[in-house]
Tab-separated table of C-alpha atoms (C1' of nucleotides) in Angstrom:
chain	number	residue	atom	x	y	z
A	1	UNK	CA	134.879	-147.560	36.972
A	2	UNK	CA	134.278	-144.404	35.894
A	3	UNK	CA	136.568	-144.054	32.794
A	4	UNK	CA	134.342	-145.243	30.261
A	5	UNK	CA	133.728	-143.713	27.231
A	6	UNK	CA	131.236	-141.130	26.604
A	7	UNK	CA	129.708	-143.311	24.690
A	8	UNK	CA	127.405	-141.117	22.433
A	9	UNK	CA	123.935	-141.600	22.476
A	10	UNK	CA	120.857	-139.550	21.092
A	11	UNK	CA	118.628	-138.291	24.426
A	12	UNK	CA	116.555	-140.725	24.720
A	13	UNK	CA	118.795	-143.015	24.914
A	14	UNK	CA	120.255	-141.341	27.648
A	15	UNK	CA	117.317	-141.363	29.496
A	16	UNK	CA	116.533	-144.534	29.057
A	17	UNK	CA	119.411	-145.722	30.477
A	18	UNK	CA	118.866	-143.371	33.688
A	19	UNK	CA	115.271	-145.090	33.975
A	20	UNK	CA	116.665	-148.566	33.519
A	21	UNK	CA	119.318	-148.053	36.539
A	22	UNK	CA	116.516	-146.315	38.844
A	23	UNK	CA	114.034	-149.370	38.078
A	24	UNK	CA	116.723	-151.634	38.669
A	25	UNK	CA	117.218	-150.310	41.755
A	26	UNK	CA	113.814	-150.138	43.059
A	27	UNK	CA	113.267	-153.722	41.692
A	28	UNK	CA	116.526	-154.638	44.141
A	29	UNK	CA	115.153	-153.068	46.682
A	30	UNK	CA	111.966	-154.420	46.640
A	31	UNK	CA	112.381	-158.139	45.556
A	32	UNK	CA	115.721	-158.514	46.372
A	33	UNK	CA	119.022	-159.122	44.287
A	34	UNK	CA	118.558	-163.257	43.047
A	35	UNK	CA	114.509	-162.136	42.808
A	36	UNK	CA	115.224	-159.743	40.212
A	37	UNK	CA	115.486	-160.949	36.777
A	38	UNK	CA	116.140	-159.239	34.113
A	39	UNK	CA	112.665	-159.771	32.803
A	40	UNK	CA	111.059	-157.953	35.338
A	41	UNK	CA	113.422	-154.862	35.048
A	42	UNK	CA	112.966	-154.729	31.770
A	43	UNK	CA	109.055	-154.799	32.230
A	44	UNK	CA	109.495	-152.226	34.919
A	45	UNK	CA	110.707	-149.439	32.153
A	46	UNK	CA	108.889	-151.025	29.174
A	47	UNK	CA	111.247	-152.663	27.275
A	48	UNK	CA	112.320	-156.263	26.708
A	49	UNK	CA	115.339	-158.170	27.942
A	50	UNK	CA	116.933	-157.718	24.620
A	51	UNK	CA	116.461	-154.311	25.000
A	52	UNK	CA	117.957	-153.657	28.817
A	53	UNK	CA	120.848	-155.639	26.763
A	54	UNK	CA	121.517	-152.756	24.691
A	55	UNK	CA	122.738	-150.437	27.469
A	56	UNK	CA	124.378	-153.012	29.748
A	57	UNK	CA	126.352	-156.076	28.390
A	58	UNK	CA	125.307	-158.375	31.533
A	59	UNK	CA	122.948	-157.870	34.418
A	60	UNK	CA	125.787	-158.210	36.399
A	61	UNK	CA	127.601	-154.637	34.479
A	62	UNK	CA	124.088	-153.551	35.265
A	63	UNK	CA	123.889	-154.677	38.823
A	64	UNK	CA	127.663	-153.187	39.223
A	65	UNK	CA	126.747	-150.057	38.005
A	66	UNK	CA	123.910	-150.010	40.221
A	67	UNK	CA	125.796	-150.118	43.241
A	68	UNK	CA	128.415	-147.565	41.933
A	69	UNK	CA	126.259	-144.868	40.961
A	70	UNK	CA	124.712	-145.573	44.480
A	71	UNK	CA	128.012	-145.442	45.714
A	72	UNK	CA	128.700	-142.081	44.669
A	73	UNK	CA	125.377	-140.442	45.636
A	74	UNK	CA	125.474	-141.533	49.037
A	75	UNK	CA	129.834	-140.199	48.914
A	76	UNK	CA	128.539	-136.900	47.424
A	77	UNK	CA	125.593	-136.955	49.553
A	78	UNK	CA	128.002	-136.893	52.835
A	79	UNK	CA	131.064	-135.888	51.714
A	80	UNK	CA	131.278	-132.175	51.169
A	81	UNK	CA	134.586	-131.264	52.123
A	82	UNK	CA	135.514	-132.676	55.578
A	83	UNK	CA	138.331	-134.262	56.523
A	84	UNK	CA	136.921	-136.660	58.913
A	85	UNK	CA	136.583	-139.471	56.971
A	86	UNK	CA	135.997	-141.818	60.052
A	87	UNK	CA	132.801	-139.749	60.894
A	88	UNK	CA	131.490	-139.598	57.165
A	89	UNK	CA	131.604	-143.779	57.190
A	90	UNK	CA	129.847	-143.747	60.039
A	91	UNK	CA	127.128	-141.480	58.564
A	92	UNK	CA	126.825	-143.567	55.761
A	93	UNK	CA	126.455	-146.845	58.339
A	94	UNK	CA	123.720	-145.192	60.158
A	95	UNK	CA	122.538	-143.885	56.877
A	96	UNK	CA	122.591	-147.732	55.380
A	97	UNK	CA	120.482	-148.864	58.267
A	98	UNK	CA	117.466	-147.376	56.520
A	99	UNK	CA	117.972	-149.466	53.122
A	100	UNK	CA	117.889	-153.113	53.386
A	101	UNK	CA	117.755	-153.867	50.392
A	102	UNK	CA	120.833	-151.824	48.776
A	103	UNK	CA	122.870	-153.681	51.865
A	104	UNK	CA	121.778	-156.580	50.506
A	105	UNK	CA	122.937	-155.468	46.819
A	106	UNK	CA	126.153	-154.011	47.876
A	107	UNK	CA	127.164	-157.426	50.181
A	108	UNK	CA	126.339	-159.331	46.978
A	109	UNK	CA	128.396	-157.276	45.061
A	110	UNK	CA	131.235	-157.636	47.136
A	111	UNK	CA	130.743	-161.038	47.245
A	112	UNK	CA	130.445	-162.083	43.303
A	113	UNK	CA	132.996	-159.555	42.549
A	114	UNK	CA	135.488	-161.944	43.745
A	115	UNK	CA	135.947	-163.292	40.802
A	116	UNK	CA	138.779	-161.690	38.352
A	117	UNK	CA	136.743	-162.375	35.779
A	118	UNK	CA	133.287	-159.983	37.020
A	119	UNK	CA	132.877	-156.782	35.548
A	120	UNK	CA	132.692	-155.150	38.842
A	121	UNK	CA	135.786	-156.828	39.897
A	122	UNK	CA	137.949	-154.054	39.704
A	123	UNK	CA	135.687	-151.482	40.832
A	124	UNK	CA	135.293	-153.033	44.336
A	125	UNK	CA	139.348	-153.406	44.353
A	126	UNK	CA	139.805	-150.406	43.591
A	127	UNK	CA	137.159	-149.273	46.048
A	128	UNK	CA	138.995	-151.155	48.887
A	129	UNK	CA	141.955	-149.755	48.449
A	130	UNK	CA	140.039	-145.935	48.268
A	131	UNK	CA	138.874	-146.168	51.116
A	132	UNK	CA	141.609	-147.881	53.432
A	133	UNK	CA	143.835	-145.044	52.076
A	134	UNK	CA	141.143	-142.406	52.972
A	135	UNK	CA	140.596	-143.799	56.463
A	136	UNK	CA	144.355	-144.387	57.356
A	137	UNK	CA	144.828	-140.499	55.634
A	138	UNK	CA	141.764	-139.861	58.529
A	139	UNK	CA	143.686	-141.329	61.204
A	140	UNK	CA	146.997	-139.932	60.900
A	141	UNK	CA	145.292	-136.548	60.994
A	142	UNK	CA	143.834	-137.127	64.094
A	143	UNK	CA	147.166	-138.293	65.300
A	144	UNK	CA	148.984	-135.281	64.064
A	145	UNK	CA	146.573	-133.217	65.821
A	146	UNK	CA	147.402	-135.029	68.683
A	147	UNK	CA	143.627	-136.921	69.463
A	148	UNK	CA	144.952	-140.064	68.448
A	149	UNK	CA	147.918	-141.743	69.977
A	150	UNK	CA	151.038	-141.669	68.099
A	151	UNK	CA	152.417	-145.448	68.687
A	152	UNK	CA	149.048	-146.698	66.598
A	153	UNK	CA	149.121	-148.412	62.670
A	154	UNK	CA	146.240	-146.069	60.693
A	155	UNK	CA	146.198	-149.070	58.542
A	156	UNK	CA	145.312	-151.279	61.367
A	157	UNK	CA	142.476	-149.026	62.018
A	158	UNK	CA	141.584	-148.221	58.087
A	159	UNK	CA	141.407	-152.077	57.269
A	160	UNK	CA	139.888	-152.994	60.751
A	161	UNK	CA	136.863	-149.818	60.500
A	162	UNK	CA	136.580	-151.132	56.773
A	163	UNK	CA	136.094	-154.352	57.711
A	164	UNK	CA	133.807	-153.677	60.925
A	165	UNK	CA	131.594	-151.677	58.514
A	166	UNK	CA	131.770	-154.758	55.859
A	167	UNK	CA	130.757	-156.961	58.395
A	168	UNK	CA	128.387	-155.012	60.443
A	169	UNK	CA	126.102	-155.056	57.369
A	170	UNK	CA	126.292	-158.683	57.349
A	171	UNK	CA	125.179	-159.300	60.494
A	172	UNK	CA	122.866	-156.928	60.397
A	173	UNK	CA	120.999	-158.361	57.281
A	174	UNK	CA	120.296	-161.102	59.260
A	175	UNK	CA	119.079	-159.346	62.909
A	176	UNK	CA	118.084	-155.878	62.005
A	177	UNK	CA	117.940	-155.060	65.314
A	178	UNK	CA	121.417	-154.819	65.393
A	179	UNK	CA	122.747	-150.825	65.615
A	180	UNK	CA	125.145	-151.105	63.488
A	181	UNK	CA	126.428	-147.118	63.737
A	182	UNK	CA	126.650	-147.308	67.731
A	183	UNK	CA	128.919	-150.837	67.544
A	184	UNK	CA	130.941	-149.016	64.978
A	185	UNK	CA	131.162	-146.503	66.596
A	186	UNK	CA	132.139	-147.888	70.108
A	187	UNK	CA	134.574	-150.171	69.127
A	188	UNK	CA	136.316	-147.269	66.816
A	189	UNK	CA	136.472	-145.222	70.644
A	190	UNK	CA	138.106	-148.445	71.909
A	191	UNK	CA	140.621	-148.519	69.448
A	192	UNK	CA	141.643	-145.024	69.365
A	193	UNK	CA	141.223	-144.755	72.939
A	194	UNK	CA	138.724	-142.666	73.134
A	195	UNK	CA	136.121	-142.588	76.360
A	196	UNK	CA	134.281	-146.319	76.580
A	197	UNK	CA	130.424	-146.305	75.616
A	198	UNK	CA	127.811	-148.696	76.091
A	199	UNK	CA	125.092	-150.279	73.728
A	200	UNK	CA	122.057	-152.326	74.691
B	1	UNK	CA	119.830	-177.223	61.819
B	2	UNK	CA	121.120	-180.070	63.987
B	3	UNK	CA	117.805	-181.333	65.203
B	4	UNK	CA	116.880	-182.962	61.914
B	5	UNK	CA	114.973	-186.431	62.393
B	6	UNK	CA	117.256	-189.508	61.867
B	7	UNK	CA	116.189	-190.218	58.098
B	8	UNK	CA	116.441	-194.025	57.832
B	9	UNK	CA	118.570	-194.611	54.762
B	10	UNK	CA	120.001	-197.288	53.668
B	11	UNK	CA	124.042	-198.392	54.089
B	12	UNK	CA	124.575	-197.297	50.768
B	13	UNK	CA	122.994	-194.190	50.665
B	14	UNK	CA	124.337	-193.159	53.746
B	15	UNK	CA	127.944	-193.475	52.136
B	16	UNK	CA	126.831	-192.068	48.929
B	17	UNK	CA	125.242	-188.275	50.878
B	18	UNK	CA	128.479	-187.980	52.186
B	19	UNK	CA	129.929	-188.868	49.138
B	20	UNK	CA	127.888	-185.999	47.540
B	21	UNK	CA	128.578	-183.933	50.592
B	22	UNK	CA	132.650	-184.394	50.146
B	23	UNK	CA	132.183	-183.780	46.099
B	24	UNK	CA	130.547	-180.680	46.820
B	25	UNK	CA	132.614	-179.176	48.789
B	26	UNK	CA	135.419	-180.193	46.295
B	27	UNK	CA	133.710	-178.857	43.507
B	28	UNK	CA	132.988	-175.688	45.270
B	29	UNK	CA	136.611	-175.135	46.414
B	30	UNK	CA	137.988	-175.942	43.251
B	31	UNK	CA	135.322	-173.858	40.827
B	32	UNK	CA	133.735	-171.534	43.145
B	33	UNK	CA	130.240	-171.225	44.386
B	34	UNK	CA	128.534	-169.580	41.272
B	35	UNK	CA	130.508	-172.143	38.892
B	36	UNK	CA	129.210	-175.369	40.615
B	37	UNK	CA	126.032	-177.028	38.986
B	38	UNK	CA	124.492	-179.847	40.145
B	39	UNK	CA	124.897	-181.328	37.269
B	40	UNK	CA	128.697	-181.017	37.993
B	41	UNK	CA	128.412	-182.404	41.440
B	42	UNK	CA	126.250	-185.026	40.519
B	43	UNK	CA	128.928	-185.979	37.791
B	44	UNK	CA	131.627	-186.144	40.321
B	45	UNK	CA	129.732	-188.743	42.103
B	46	UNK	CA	128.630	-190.465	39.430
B	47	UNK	CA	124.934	-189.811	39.812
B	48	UNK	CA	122.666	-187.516	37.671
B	49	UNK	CA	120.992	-184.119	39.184
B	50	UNK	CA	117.547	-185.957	40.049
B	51	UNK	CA	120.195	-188.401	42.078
B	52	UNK	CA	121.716	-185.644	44.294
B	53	UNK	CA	118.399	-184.264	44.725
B	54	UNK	CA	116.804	-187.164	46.024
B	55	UNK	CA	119.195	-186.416	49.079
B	56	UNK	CA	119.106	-183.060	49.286
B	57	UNK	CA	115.656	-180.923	48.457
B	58	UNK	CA	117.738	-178.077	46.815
B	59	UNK	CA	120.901	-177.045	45.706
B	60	UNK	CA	120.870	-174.360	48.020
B	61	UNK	CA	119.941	-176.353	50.979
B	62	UNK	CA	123.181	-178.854	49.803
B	63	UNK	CA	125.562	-176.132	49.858
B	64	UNK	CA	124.040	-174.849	53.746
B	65	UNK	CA	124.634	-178.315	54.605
B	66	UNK	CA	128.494	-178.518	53.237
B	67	UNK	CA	128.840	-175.207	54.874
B	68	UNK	CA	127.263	-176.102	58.079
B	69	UNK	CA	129.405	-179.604	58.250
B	70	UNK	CA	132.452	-177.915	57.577
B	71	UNK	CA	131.863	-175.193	60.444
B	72	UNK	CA	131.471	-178.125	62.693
B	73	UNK	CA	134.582	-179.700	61.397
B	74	UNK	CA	136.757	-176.458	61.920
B	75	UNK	CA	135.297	-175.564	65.285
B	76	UNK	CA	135.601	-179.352	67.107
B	77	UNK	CA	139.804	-179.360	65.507
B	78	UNK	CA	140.348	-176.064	67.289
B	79	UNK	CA	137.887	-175.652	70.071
B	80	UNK	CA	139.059	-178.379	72.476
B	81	UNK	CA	137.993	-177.316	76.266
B	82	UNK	CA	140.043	-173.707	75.036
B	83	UNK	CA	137.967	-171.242	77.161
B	84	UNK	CA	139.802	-168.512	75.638
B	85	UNK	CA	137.312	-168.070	72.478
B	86	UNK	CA	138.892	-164.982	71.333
B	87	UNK	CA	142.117	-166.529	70.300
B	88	UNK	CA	140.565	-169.589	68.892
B	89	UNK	CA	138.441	-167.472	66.452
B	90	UNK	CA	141.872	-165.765	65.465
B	91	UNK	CA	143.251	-168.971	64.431
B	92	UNK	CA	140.402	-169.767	62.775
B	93	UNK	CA	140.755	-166.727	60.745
B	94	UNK	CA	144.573	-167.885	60.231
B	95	UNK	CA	143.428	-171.099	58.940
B	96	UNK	CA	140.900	-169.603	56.111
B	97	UNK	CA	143.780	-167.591	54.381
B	98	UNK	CA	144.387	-171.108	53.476
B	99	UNK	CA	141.501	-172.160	51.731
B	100	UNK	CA	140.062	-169.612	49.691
B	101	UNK	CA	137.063	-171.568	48.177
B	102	UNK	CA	135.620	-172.081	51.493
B	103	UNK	CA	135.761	-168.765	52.627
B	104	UNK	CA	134.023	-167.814	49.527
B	105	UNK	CA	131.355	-170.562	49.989
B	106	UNK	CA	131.059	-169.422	53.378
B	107	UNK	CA	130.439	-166.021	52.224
B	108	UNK	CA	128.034	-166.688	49.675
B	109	UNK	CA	125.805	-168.396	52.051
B	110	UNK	CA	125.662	-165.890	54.638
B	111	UNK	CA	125.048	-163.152	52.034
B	112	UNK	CA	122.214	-165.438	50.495
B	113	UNK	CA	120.486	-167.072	53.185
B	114	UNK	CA	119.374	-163.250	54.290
B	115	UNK	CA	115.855	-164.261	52.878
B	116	UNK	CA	113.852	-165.781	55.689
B	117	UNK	CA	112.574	-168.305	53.405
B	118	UNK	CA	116.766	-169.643	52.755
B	119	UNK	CA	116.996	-172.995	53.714
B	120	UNK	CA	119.980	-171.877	55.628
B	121	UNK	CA	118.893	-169.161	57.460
B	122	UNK	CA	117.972	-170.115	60.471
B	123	UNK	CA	121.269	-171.718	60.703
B	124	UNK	CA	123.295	-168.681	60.299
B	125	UNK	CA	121.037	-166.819	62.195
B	126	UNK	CA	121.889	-169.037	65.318
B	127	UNK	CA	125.699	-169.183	64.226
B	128	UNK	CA	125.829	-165.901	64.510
B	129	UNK	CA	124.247	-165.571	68.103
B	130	UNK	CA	126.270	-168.237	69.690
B	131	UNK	CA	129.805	-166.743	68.055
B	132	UNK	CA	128.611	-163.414	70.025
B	133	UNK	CA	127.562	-164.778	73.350
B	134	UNK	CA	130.575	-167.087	73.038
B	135	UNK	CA	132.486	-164.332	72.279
B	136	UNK	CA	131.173	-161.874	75.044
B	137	UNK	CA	131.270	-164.395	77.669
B	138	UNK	CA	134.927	-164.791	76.724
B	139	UNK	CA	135.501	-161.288	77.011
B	140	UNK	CA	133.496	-161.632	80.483
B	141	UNK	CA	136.269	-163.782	81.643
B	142	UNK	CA	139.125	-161.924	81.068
B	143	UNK	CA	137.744	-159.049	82.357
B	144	UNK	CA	137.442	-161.209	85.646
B	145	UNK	CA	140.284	-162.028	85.707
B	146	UNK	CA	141.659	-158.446	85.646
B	147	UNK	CA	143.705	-158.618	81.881
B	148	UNK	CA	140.693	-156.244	80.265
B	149	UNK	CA	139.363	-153.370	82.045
B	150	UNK	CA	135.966	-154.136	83.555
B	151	UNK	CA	134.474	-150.672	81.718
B	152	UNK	CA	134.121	-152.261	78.863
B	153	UNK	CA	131.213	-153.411	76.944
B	154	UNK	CA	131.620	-157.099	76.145
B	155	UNK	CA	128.590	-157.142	73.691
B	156	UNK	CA	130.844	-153.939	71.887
B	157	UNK	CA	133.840	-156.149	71.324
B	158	UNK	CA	132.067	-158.939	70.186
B	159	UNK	CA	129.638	-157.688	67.753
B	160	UNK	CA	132.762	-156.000	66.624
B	161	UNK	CA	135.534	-159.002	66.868
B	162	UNK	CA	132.704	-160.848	64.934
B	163	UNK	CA	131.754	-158.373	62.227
B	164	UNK	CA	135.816	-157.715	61.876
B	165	UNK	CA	136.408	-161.535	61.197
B	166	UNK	CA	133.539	-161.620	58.383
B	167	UNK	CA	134.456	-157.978	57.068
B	168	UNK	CA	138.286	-159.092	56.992
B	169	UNK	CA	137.620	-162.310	54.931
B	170	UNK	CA	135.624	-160.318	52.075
B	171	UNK	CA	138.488	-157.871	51.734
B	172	UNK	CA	140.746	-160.411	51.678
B	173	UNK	CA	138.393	-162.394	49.136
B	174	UNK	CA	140.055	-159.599	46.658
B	175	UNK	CA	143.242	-159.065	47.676
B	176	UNK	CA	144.847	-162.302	49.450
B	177	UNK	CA	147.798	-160.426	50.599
B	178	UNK	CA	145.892	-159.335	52.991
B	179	UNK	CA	146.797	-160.280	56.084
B	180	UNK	CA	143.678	-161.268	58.157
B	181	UNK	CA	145.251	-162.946	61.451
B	182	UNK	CA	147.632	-159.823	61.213
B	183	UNK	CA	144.629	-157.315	61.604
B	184	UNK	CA	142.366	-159.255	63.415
B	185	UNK	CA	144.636	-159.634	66.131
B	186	UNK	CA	145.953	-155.767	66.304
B	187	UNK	CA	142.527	-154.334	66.266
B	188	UNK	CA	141.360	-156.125	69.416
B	189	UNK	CA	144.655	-155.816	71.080
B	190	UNK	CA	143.573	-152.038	70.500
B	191	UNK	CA	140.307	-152.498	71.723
B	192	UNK	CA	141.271	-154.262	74.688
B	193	UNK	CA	143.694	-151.967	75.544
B	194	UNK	CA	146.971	-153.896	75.000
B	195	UNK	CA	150.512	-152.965	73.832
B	196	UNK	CA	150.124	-151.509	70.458
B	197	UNK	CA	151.243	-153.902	67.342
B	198	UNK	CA	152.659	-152.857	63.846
B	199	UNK	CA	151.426	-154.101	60.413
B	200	UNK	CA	153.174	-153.883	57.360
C	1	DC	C1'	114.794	-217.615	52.152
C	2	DG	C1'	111.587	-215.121	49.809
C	3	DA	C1'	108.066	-211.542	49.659
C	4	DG	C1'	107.194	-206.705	49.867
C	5	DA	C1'	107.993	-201.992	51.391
C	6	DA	C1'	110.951	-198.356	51.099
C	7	DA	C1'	115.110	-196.405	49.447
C	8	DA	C1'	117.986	-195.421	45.588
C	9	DC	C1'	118.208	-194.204	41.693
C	10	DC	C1'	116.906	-192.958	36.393
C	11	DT	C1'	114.565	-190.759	32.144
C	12	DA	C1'	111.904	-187.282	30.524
C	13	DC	C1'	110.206	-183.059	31.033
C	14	DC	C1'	109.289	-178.034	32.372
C	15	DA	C1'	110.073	-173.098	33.338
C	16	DT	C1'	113.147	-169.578	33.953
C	17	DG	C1'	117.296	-167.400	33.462
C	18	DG	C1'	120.991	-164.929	30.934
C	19	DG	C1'	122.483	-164.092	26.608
C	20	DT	C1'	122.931	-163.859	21.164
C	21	DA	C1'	121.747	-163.075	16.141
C	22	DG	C1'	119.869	-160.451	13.121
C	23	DG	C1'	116.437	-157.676	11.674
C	24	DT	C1'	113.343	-153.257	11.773
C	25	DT	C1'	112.259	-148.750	13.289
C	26	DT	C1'	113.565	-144.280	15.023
C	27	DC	C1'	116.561	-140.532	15.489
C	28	DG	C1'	119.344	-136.641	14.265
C	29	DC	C1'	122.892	-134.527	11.637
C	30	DT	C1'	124.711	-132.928	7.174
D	1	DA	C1'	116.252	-135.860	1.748
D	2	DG	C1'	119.059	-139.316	2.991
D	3	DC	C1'	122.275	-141.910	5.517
D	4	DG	C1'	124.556	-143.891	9.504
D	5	DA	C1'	124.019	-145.058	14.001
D	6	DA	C1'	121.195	-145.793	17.947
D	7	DA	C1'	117.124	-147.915	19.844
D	8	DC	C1'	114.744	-151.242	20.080
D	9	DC	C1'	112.163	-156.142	18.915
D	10	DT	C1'	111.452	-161.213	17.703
D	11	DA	C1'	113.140	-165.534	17.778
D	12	DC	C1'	116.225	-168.311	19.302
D	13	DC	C1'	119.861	-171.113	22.209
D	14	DC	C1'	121.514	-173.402	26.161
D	15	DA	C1'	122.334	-174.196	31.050
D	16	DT	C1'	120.162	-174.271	35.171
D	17	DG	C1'	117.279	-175.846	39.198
D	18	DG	C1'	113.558	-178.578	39.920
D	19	DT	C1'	109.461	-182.070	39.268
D	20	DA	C1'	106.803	-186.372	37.938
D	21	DG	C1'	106.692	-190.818	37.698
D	22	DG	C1'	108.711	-194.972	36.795
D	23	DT	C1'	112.328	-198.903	37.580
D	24	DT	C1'	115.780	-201.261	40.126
D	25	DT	C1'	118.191	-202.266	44.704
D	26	DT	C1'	118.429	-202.914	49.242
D	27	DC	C1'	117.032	-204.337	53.542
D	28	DT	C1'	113.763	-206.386	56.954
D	29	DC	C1'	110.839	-209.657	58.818
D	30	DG	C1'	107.891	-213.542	58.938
DNA sequence: CGAGAAAACCTACCATGGGTAGGTTTCGCT
DNA sequence: AGCGAAACCTACCCATGGTAGGTTTTCTCG
């Protein structure tokens, strides 16, 4: 999450820690999650496993945080102040087209999180929940502005474009091809009954 | 795959792969993916680790096949001569909220066998290809037969009805309340332009 | 029915992985 | 200056997937 404790650490410590998460991430990106070891991060920034072990209790706390400082760069990245939630996700789709290999990280994340007992566990839940509330919040705005019709459930919508976006990445891992952004996008129109579209 | 050569095996170790094939998936659905060793398996069956893998050449390639047998197991109880593919994927989905492990198996694998060199890959790769035709062509037919409008795009909806099925099972991987069936079906009631639904 | 080939295993071993224990060096504040 | 804590390291441990090479079982066929 993002409650932890400051933690106090002399600078260099603190920088360290920045230069293990932004190897970590290039490593991921680059080898892939199982084909990054702790080892190799830990060569990547100079230090030894034992040492990557000081900042992060697990390579999966490190992995986690990974994803959720990633998670928050792209948000802030996007975000600003607009109210059209719906839009921003599918920014960040068409956005996550360009990085396989942090689609790869974040699916695996999801995925291992499962368990109650993973560090990230909570993080992802609590992520869920975020960002169903956010979308349904997006959807009942457009209703009350009157673009949306009235009689539909924003949480249908909020868990279904959560979901779509969840499982776009999937497929699209495995056929890159795959425009993820304009399915998304079309099949959001069809559900708020917007104009039809087309895709190849 | 499915085109594998026949193998000549003996009687016995004919029974005993399936035997390892049935422990597995036990194993799996009981422990979870990341919790289930070989050595564990090959306990259950009363064999040691060089045993199972004198069956199968990996671990991973033992888990693609559970996976891949089970898929075939779910699809020939429900599929029958049904032409309406959309409705048997939604019970499909209605049948996973019962069995947790397997959906989590399921997911595992299709996040891992992203790597081209994944033992499984192929295999998903095709899955996934035949769901969307199968899916499309299904849309195809209602369309003909007037219940969806003709404008539109059957690729949309099942990219889409696909990507909502996997997407649905990972949120529902933390947070089993969740009611998959429930969503499934209102979304592409929305996107095919049916009477609206309500979800609690 | 009795070779003999192949399948069905096993024991021993290896490398890699995550992770721990406990020490030594470096840092920075009083 | 000195002291406590942070920033590391070395040396382990153990589980894991996987391999090498042998031994026993099973079947087939003359």
């Amino acid at each position: 999450m993002s409650i932890d404790a400051p933690a106090r650490r002399y600078a260099k410590g603190e920088a360290k820690r920045r230069a293990i998460l932004d190897a970590a991430l290039a490593v991921v990106a680059k080898h892939g999650y199982r084909n990054s070891s702790l080892q190799e991060i830990a060569d990547a920034v100079g230090l030894t496993k034992a040492g990557v072990l000081h900042y992060f209790d697990s390579r999966e706390e490190l992995m986690a945080e990974v994803v959720s400082e990633r998670d928050a760069h792209d948000r802030a990245r996007v975000d600003g102040l607009e109210p059209d939630q719906l839009g921003t996700l599918s920014r960040i789709i068409e956005h996550n087209g360009t990085v396989p290999g942090l689609v790869q990280l974040y699916s695996r994340l999801v995925v291992e999180a499962e368990a109650p007992e993973h560090p990230a566990h909570g993080y992802v839940r609590e992520r869920y929940a975020l960002i169903v509330e956010t979308l349904a919040d997006s959807v009942r705005a457009r209703q009350r502005e009157g673009s949306v019709r009235a009689d539909i459930d924003p949480m249908v919508v909020a868990r279904a474009a959560t979901a779509l976006s969840d499982g776009l990445q999937l497929q699209w891992l495995h056929d890159q091809t795959l425009d993820m952004s304009g399915v998304f996008d079309a099949a959001l129109e069809l559900m708020l009954g917007a104009a039809p579209r087309t895709e190849s």
